[in-house]
XYZ file of C-alpha atoms in Angstrom:
628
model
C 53.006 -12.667 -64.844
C 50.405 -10.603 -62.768
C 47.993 -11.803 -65.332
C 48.641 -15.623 -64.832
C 48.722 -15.182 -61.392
C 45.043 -13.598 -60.512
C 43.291 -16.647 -62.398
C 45.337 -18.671 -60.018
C 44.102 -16.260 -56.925
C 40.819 -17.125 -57.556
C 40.842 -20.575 -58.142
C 42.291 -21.042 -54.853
C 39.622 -18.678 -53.360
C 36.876 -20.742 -55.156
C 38.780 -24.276 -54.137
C 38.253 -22.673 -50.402
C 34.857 -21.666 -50.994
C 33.871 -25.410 -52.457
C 35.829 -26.664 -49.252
C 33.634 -24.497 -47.468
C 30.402 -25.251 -48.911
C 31.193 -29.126 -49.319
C 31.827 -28.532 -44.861
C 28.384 -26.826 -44.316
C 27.186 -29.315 -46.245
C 28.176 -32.495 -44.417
C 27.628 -30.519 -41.060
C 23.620 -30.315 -41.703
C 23.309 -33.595 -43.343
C 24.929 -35.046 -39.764
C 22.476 -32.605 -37.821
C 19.896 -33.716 -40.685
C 20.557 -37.361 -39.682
C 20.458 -36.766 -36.132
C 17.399 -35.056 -36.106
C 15.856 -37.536 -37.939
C 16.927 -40.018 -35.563
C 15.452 -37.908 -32.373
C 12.250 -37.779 -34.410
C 12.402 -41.347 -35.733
C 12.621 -42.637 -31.950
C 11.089 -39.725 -30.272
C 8.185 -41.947 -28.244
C 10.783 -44.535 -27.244
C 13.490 -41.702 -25.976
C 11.016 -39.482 -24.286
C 9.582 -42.717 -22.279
C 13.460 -43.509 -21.201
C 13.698 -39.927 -20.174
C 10.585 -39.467 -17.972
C 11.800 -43.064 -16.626
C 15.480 -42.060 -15.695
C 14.093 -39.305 -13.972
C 11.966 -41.638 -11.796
C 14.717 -43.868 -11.328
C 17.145 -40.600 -10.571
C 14.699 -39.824 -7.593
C 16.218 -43.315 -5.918
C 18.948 -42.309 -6.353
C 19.632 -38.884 -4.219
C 19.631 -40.872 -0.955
C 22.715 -42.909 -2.104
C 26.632 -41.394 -1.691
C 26.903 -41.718 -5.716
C 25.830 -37.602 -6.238
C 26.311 -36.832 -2.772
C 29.529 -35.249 -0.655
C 30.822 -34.487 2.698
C 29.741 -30.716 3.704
C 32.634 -28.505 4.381
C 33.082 -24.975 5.496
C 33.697 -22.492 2.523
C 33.302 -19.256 4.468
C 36.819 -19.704 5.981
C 36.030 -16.292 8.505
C 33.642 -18.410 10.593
C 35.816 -20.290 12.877
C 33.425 -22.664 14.264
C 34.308 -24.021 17.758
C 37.555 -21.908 18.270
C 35.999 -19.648 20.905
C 36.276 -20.489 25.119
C 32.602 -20.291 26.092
C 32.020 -18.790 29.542
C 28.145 -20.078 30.093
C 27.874 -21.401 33.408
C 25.520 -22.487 35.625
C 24.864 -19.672 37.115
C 23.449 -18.484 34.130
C 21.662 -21.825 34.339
C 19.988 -20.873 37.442
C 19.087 -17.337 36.045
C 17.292 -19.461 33.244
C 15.551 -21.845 35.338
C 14.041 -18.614 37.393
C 13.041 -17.597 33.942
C 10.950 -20.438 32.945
C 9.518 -20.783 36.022
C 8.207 -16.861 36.154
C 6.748 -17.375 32.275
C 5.020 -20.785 33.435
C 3.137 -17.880 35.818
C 2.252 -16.142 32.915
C 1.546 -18.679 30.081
C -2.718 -18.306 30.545
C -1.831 -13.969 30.801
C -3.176 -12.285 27.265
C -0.322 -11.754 25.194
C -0.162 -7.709 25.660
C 0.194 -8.360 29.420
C 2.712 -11.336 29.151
C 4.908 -9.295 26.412
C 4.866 -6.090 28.673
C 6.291 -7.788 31.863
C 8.935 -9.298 29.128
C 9.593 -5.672 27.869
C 10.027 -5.237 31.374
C 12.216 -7.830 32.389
C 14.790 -6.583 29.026
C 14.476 -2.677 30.302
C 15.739 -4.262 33.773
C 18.717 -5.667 31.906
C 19.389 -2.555 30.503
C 18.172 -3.130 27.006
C 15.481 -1.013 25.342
C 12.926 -2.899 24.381
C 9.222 -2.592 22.548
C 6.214 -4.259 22.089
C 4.009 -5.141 18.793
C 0.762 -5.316 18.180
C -0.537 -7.372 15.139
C -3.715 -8.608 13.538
C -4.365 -10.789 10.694
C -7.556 -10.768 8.823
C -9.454 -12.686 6.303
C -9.004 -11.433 2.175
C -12.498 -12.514 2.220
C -13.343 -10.674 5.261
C -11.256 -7.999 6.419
C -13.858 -7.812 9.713
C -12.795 -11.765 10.557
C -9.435 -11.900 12.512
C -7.421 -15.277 11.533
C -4.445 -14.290 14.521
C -3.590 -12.124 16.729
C -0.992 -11.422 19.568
C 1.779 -9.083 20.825
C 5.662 -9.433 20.024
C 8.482 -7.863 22.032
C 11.827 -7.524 21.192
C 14.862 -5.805 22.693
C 18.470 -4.754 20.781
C 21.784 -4.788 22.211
C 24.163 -2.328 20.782
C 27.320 -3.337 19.674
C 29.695 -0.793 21.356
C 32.413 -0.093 19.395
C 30.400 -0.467 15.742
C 28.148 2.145 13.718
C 24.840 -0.928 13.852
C 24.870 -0.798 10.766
C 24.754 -5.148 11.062
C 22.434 -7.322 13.464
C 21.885 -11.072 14.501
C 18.669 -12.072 15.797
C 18.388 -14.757 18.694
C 14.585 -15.171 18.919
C 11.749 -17.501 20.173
C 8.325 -18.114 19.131
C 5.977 -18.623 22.072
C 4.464 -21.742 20.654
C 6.838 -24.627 20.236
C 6.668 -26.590 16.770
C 5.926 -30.125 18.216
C 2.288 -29.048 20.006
C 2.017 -31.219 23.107
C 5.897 -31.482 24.437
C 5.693 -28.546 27.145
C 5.817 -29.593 30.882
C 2.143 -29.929 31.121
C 1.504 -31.304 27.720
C 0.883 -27.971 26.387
C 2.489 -26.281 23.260
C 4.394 -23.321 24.878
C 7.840 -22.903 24.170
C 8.809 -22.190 27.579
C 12.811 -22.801 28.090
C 13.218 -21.381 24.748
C 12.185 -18.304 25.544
C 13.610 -18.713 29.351
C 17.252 -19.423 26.999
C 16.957 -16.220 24.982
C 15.909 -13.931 28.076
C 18.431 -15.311 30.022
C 21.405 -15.303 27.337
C 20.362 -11.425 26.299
C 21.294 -11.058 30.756
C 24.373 -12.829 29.837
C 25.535 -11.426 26.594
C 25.061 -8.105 27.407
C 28.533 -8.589 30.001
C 30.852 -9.010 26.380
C 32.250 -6.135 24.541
C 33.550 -7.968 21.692
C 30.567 -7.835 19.415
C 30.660 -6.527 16.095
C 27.253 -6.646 15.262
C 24.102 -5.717 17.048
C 22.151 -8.508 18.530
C 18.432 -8.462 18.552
C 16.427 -9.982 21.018
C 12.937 -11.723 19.582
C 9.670 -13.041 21.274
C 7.484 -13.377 18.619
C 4.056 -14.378 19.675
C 2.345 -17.801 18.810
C 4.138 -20.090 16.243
C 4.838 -18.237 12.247
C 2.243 -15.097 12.672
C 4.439 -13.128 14.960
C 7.449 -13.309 13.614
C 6.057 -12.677 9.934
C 4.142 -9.452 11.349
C 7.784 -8.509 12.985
C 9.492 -9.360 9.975
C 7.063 -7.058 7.915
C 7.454 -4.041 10.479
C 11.274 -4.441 10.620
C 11.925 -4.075 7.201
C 8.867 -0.876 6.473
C 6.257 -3.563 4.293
C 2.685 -3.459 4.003
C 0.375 -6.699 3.647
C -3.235 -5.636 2.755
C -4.831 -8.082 5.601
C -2.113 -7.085 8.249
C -2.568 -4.192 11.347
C 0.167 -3.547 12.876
C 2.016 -1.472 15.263
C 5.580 0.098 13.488
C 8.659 -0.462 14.918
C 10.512 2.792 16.299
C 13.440 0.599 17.728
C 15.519 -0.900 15.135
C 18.813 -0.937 14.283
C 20.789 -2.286 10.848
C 20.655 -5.014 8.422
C 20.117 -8.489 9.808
C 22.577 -11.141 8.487
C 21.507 -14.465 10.320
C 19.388 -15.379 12.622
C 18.878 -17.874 15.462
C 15.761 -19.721 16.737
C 15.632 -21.823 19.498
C 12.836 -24.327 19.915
C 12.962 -26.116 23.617
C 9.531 -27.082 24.805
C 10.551 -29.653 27.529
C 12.793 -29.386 30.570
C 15.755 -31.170 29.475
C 16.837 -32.698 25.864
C 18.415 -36.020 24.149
C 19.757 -34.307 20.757
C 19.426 -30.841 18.754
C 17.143 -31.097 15.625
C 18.038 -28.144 12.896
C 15.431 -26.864 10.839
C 16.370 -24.831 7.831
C 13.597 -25.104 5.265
C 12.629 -21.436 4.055
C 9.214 -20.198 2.638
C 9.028 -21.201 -0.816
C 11.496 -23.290 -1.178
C 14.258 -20.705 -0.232
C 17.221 -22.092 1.903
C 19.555 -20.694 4.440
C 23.578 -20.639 2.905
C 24.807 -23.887 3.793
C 27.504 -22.270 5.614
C 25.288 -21.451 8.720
C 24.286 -25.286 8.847
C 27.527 -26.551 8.640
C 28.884 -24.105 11.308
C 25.861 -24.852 14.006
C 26.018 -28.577 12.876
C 30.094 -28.193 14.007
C 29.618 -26.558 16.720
C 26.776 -28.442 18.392
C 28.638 -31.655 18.365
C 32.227 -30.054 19.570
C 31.416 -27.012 21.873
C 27.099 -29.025 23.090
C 28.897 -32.196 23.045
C 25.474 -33.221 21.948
C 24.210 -35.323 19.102
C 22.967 -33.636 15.616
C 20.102 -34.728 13.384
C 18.226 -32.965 10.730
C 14.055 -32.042 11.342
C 12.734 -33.784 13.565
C 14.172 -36.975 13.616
C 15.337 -39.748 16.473
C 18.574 -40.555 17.392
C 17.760 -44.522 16.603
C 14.737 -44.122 14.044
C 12.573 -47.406 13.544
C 12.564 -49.082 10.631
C 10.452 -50.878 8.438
C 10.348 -54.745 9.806
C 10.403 -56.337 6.396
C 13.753 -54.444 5.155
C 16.983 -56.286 5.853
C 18.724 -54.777 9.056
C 21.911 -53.811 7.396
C 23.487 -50.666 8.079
C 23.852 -49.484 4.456
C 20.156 -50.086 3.637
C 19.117 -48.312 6.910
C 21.435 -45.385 5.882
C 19.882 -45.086 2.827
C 16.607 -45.214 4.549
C 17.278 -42.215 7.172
C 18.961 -40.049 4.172
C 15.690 -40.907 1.995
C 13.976 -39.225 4.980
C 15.531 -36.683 5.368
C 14.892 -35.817 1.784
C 11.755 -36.249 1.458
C 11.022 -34.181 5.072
C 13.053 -31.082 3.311
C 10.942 -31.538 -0.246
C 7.443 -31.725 1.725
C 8.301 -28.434 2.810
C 9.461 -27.159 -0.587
C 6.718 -28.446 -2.162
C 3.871 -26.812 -0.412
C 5.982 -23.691 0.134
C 5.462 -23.993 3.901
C 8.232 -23.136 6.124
C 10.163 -25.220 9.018
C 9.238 -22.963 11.347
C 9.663 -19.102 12.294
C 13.136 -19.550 11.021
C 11.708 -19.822 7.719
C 10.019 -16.686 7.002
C 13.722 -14.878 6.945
C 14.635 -16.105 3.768
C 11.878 -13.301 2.221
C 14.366 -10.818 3.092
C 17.673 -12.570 2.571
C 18.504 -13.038 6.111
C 19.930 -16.845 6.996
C 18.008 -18.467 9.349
C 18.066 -21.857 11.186
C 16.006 -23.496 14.301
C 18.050 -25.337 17.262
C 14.488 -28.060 17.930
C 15.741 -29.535 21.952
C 14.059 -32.821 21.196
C 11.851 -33.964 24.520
C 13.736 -36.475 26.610
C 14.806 -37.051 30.493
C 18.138 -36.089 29.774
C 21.214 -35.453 29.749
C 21.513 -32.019 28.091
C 19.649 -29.010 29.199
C 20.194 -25.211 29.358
C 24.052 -25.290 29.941
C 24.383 -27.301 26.571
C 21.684 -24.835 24.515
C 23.719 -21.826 26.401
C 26.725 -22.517 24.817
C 25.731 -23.407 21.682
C 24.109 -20.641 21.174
C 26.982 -18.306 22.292
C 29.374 -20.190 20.836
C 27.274 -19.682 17.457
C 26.565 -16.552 17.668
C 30.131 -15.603 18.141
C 31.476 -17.225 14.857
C 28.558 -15.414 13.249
C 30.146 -12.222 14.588
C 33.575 -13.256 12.711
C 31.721 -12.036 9.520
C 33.144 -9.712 7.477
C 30.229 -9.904 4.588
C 27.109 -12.021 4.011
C 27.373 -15.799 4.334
C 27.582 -16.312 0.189
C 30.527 -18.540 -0.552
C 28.436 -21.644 0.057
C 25.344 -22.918 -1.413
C 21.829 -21.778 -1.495
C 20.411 -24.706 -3.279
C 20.798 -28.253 -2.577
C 19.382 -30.859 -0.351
C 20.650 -32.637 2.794
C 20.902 -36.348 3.334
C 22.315 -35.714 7.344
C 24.130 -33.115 8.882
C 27.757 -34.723 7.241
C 26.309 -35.036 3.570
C 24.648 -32.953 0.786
C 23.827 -33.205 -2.758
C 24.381 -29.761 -4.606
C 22.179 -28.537 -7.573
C 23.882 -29.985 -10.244
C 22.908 -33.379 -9.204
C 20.012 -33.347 -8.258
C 18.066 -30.617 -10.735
C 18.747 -34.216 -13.187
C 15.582 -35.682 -11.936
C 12.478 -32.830 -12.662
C 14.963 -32.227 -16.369
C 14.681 -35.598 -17.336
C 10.923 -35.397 -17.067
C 10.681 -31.960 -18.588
C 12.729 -32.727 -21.174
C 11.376 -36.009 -22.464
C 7.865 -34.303 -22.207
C 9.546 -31.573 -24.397
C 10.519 -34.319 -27.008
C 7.133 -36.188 -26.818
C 5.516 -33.024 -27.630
C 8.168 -32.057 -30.382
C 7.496 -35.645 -31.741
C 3.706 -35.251 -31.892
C 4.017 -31.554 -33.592
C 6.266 -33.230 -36.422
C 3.923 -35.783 -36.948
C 1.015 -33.309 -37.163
C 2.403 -30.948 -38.977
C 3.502 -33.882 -41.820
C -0.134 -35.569 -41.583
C -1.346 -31.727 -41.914
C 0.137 -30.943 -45.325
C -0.493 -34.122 -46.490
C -4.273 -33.508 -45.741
C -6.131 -32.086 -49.313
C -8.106 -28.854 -48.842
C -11.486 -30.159 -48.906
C -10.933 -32.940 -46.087
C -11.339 -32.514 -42.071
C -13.902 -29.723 -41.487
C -16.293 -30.206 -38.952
C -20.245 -30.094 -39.500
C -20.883 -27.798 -35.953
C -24.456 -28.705 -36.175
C -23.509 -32.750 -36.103
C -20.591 -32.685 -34.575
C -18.981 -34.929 -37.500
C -16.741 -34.805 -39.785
C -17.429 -34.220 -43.558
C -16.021 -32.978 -46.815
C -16.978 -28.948 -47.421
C -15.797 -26.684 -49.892
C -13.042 -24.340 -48.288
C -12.349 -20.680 -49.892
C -9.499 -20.095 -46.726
C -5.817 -20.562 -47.947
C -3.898 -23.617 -46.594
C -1.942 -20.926 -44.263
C -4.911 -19.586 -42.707
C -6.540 -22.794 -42.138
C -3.153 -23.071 -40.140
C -2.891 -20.359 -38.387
C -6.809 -20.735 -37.237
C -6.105 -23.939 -35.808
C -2.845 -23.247 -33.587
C -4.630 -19.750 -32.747
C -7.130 -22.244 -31.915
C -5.236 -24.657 -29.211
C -3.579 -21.684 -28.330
C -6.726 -19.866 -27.403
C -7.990 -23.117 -25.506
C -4.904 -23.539 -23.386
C -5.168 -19.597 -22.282
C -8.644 -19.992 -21.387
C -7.775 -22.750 -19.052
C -5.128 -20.762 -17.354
C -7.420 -17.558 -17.284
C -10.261 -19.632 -15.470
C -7.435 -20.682 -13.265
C -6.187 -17.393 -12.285
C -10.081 -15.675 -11.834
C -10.808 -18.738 -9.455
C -7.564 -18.028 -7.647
C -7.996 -14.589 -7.298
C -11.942 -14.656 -6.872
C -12.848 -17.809 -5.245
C -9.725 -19.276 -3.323
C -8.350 -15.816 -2.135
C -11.546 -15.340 -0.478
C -11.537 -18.580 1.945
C -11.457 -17.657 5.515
C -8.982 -20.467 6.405
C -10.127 -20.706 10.223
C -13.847 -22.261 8.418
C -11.925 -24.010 4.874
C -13.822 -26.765 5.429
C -17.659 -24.898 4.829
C -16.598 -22.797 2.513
C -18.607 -22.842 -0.460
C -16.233 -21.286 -2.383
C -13.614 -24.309 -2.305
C -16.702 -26.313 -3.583
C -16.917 -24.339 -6.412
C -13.776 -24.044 -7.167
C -13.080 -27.907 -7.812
C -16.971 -27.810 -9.120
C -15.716 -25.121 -12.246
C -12.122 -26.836 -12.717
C -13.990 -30.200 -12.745
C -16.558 -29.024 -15.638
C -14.130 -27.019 -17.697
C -12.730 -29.767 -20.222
C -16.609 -30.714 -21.298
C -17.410 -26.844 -20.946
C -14.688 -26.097 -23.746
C -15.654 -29.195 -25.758
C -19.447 -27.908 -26.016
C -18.680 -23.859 -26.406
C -15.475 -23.821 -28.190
C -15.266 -26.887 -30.730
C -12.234 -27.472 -32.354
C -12.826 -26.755 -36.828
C -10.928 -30.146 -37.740
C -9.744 -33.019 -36.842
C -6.008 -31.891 -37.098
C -6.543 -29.072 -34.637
C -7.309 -31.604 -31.906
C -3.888 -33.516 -32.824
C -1.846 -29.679 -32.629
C -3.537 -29.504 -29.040
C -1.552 -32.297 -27.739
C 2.018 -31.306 -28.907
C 1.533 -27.662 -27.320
C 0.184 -29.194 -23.926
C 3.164 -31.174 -23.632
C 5.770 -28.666 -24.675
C 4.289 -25.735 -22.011
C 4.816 -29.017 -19.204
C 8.150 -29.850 -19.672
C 9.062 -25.887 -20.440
C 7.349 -24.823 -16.368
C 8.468 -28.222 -15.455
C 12.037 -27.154 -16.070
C 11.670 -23.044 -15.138
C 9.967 -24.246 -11.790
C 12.236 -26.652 -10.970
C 15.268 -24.020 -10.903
C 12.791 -21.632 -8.637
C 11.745 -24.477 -6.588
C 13.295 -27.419 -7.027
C 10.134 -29.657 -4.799
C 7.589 -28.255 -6.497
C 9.269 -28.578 -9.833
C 9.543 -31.823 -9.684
C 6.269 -32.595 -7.526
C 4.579 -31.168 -10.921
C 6.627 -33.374 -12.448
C 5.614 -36.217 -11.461
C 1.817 -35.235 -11.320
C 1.804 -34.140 -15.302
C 3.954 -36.997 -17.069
C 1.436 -39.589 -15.447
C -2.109 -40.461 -17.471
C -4.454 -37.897 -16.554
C -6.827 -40.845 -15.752
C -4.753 -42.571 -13.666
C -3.835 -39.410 -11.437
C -7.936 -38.264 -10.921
C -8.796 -42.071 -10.066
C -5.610 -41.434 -7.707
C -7.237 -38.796 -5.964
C -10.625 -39.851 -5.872
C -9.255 -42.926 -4.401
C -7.294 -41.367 -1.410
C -10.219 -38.865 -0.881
C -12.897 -41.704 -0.245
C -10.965 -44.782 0.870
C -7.598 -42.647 2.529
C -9.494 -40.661 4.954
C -8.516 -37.747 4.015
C -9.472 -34.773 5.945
C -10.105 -31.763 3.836
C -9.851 -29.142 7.299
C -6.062 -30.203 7.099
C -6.100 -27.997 4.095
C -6.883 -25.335 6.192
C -3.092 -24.831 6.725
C -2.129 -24.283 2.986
C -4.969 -21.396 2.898
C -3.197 -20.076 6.097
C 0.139 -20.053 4.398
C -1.606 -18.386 1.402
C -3.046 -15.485 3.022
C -0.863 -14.755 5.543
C 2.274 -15.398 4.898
C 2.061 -15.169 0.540
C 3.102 -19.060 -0.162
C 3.305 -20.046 -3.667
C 1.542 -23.819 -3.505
C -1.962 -22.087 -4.221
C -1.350 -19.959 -6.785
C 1.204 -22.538 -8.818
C -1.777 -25.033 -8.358
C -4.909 -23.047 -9.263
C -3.221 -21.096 -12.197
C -0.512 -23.363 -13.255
C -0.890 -27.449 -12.550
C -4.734 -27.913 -12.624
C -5.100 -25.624 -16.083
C -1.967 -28.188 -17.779
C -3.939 -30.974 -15.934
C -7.514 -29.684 -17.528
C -5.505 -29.460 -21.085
C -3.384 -32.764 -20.608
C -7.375 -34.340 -19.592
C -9.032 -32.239 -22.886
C -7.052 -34.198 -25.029
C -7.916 -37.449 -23.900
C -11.604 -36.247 -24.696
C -11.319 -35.137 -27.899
C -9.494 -38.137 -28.869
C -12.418 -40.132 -27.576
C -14.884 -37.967 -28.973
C -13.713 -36.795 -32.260
């Protein structure tokens, strides 16, 4: 019986492992099939991919990815707190502005002493800082200088071990919009003297408040922000802070150039691409409407914008208009890595940070309406328990009621990436096939005629191989190299304040503009089928720091994009074009070598090492299809 029963054992075992095998088998003839599909309509798929990600972009302004915001951080309390600004703190801050209008044409070490002063006389300790910014060229040339002050109130019943910062820069971010026309921030600063007189009065704080004049417009507060946390910047001289106190959690800037205000403008948009939690938006956003009683926009933007004459005046198209806007304000800042505004540069150190902008106007709301926002603000901040970190840290903002998060719109730069992924996948496929259906003797190139004729070949088929991806791949790391030298040799070496007479900008587009014919004349490619390989490896490294970049920084992602799934042709005629017929004005570049050297913004770097060398490679193949 035992007997009998093994053989039937193991025919059930080898029934199983038929089963198996027969399983496996139909499983990679369906992947088999599929793949052969992908490959079979790889140009037509990859073309509907980098086209739904065009057509995706049109879409983000519309309510089909986008949502209400809502409050996750549920300590917060927005708008529950009795606000005791009065007008008698009004009157404090009008004597305020009026005393720094005296002082406005002082240097800034005299004007930030008598404000040192004017904190020690409300009982605050205070200090002053020094700064100077200099040239990577030339560490002689000073691009900025000034003096910040800043003062702390101690939280009295608390180790200050956590701070908020209510700060001002001395320049306002709309030049022009002072009282006389001038670009001094005045009332903002009056605001925070006058609310650190005020605040001082409460004992409920939990956190330490710090106290911020940063001098000019984004140097000071960077300089401040270096000092405050113990950094080092190899074109920086600065004084260190002795008076500090714990880790900052958010921070507050208020922008308020004019005497009085229509609406509060937030700014949020970080260095980089970095964002504040959405939580601190949301909250302001609340409580500027419910405690300010005042209208909300986003940037910069009018309470009845004007719109194009030729678009129908219907409310939905005009919504989508002002959320398209809105959009494209917060990806101009993403793309070019440039921050808002002071508020900005916080997001370096993980510190949320947002800008109340009083837009210009004859009325009706004025320092009673900034005073208790700002309290009222700064008292749901001191709710906290942790870090603002239930929200989100990526996404983009149609208004101040609606958001898209990153799962909708990261579609748009994937789509591209991907389908340039797949054209590239495509093209190696058909390469490789036309390569190994190529006889030994065929393809190699004559160097002295620059043709292509039959020689006798000793190499083995996988050499010849090998030679000719270690060939592309050699190419496309020289382009990158040349890239990186420039950046680091040529473009780090601009003195920003004279961009425009620099000779080495000149040179840089000069060497970046020769490369693809330099690489044709010193480094050939052996056959014909190494120029084909070329192609498939550009386009996979695109879509692959298409879609890495895009998850860093989801503007300049996509701005990349856009710029490297267009004909190389088509994009340099492009910019020819707007340089000679679109007066453009190279010295407003000089902003973008600013934000490179002093305050370490990616658009430079990504550019010089990244997007030209993919351009160069993505315009090399175009030329070698031409000329072989």
């Amino acid at each position: 019986m035992i007997e009998k029963e093994l053989p039937e054992e193991q025919e059930e075992e080898e029934e199983e492992e038929d089963q198996e095998s027969i399983s496996l088998s139909k499983r990679f003839n369906r992947r088999q099939l599929i793949i052969n599909f992908i490959f079979s309509y790889a140009p037509q798929l990859s073309s509907l991919l980098i086209l739904a990600g065009y057509l995706a972009g049109f879409i983000l302004p519309t309510d089909l990815l986008s949502r209400s915001t809502y409050l996750s951080e549920n300590a917060i309390l927005p708008g529950q707190v009795n606000t005791y600004w009065s007008w008698a703190q009004v009157h404090k801050a009008d004597r305020y502005a009026d005393l720094l209008d005296e002082w406005r044409d002082l240097p800034s070490e005299q004007r930030a002493s008598h404000i040192a002063a004017l904190f020690q006389g409300f009982g605050l300790r205070s200090q002053t800082q020094s700064y100077t910014f200099s040239s990577l060229g030339s560490q002689v040339h000073s691009i900025s200088n000034g003096t910040n002050v800043h003062a702390i109130l101690h939280a009295p019943r608390v180790d200050g071990s956590e701070a908020l910062v209510l700060m001002a820069s001395w320049l306002t971010r709309r030049p022009g919009s002072d009282i006389h026309g001038g670009d001094i921030n005045l009332r903002g600063v009056a605001s925070v003297l006058a609310l650190a007189e005020y605040l001082i009065s409460f004992n409920l704080w939990s956190k330490d408040i710090i106290f911020l004049i940063a001098d000019e417009y984004l140097e000071g507060t960077h300089a401040w922000l270096k000092a405050y946390h113990g950094l080092s910047q190899p074109n920086l001289k600065m004084q260190p802070l002795d008076l500090k106190t714990g880790s900052i959690w958010a921070a507050l800037n208020i922008d308020f150039p004019f005497h009085s205000f229509s609406h509060i403008g937030i700014d949020y948009e970080g260095i980089n691409g970095q964002l504040p939690n959405l939580d601190l938006i949301n909250t302001v956003s609340h409580i500027v409407r419910w405690t300010g009683s005042c209208p909300v926009t986003m940037h910069h933007e009018p309470l009845e914008p004007s719109y194009p004459s030729y678009l129908p005046d219907h409310p939905e198209v005009q919504k989508y208009i002002q959320a398209g806007r809105t959009i494209v304000k917060q990806m101009s800042h993403g793309l070019v890595g440039s921050p808002s505004g002071p508020e900005g540069l916080f997001s370096t150190y993980r510190i949320d940070a947002i800008a109340l902008f009083a837009h210009p106007a004859d009325g009706p709301h004025g320092f009673h309406t900034i005073g208790n926002i700002v309290e009222s603000s700064l008292r749901s901040l001191n709710n906290l328990l942790e870090r603002l970190h239930q929200s989100f840290f990526l996404y983009l903002l149609q208004s101040e009621a609606r958001f898209l998060s990153v799962a909708m719109y990261l579609i748009v730069p994937l789509l591209i990436g991907v389908g340039l992924t797949i054209r590239g996948l495509a093209k190696w496929g058909a390469t490789v096939k036309d390569w190994n259906s190529l006889s030994p003797s065929e393809g190699h190139q004559n160097q002295n005629s620059n043709s292509f004729e039959k020689r006798p070949v000793t190499d083995q088929r996988g050499n010849e191989k090998g030679a000719e991806i270690l060939w592309s791949l050699r190419v496309a790391g020289i382009t990158h190299l040349v890239g990186a030298m420039i950046y680091l040799g040529l473009i780090r070496s601009i003195e920003p304040t004279h961009a425009k007479e620099s000779v080495q900008l000149y040179v840089s587009i000069l060497i970046f503009a020769i490369l693809p014919l330099a690489i044709i004349k010193l480094l050939p490619p052996r056959r014909v089928s190494s120029v084909a390989i070329f192609e498939p490896i550009q386009l996979m490294l695109s879509g692959c720091f298409i879609s890495v970049i895009s998850v860093l920084n989801f503007p300049l992602g996509t701005g990349i994009g856009f710029a490297l799934s267009i004909h190389p042709l088509v994009l340099l005629f492009s910019l020819l074009a707007l340089a000679l017929f679109g007066h453009l004005d190279i010295s407003k570049l000089v902003h973008l070598f600013r934000n490179d050297q002093v305050l370490d913004a990616w658009f430079l770097p990504f550019v010089a090492i990244l997007f030209l060398p993919l351009f160069v490679q993505s315009l090399l193949v175009r030329l070698l299809k031409a000329f072989y």
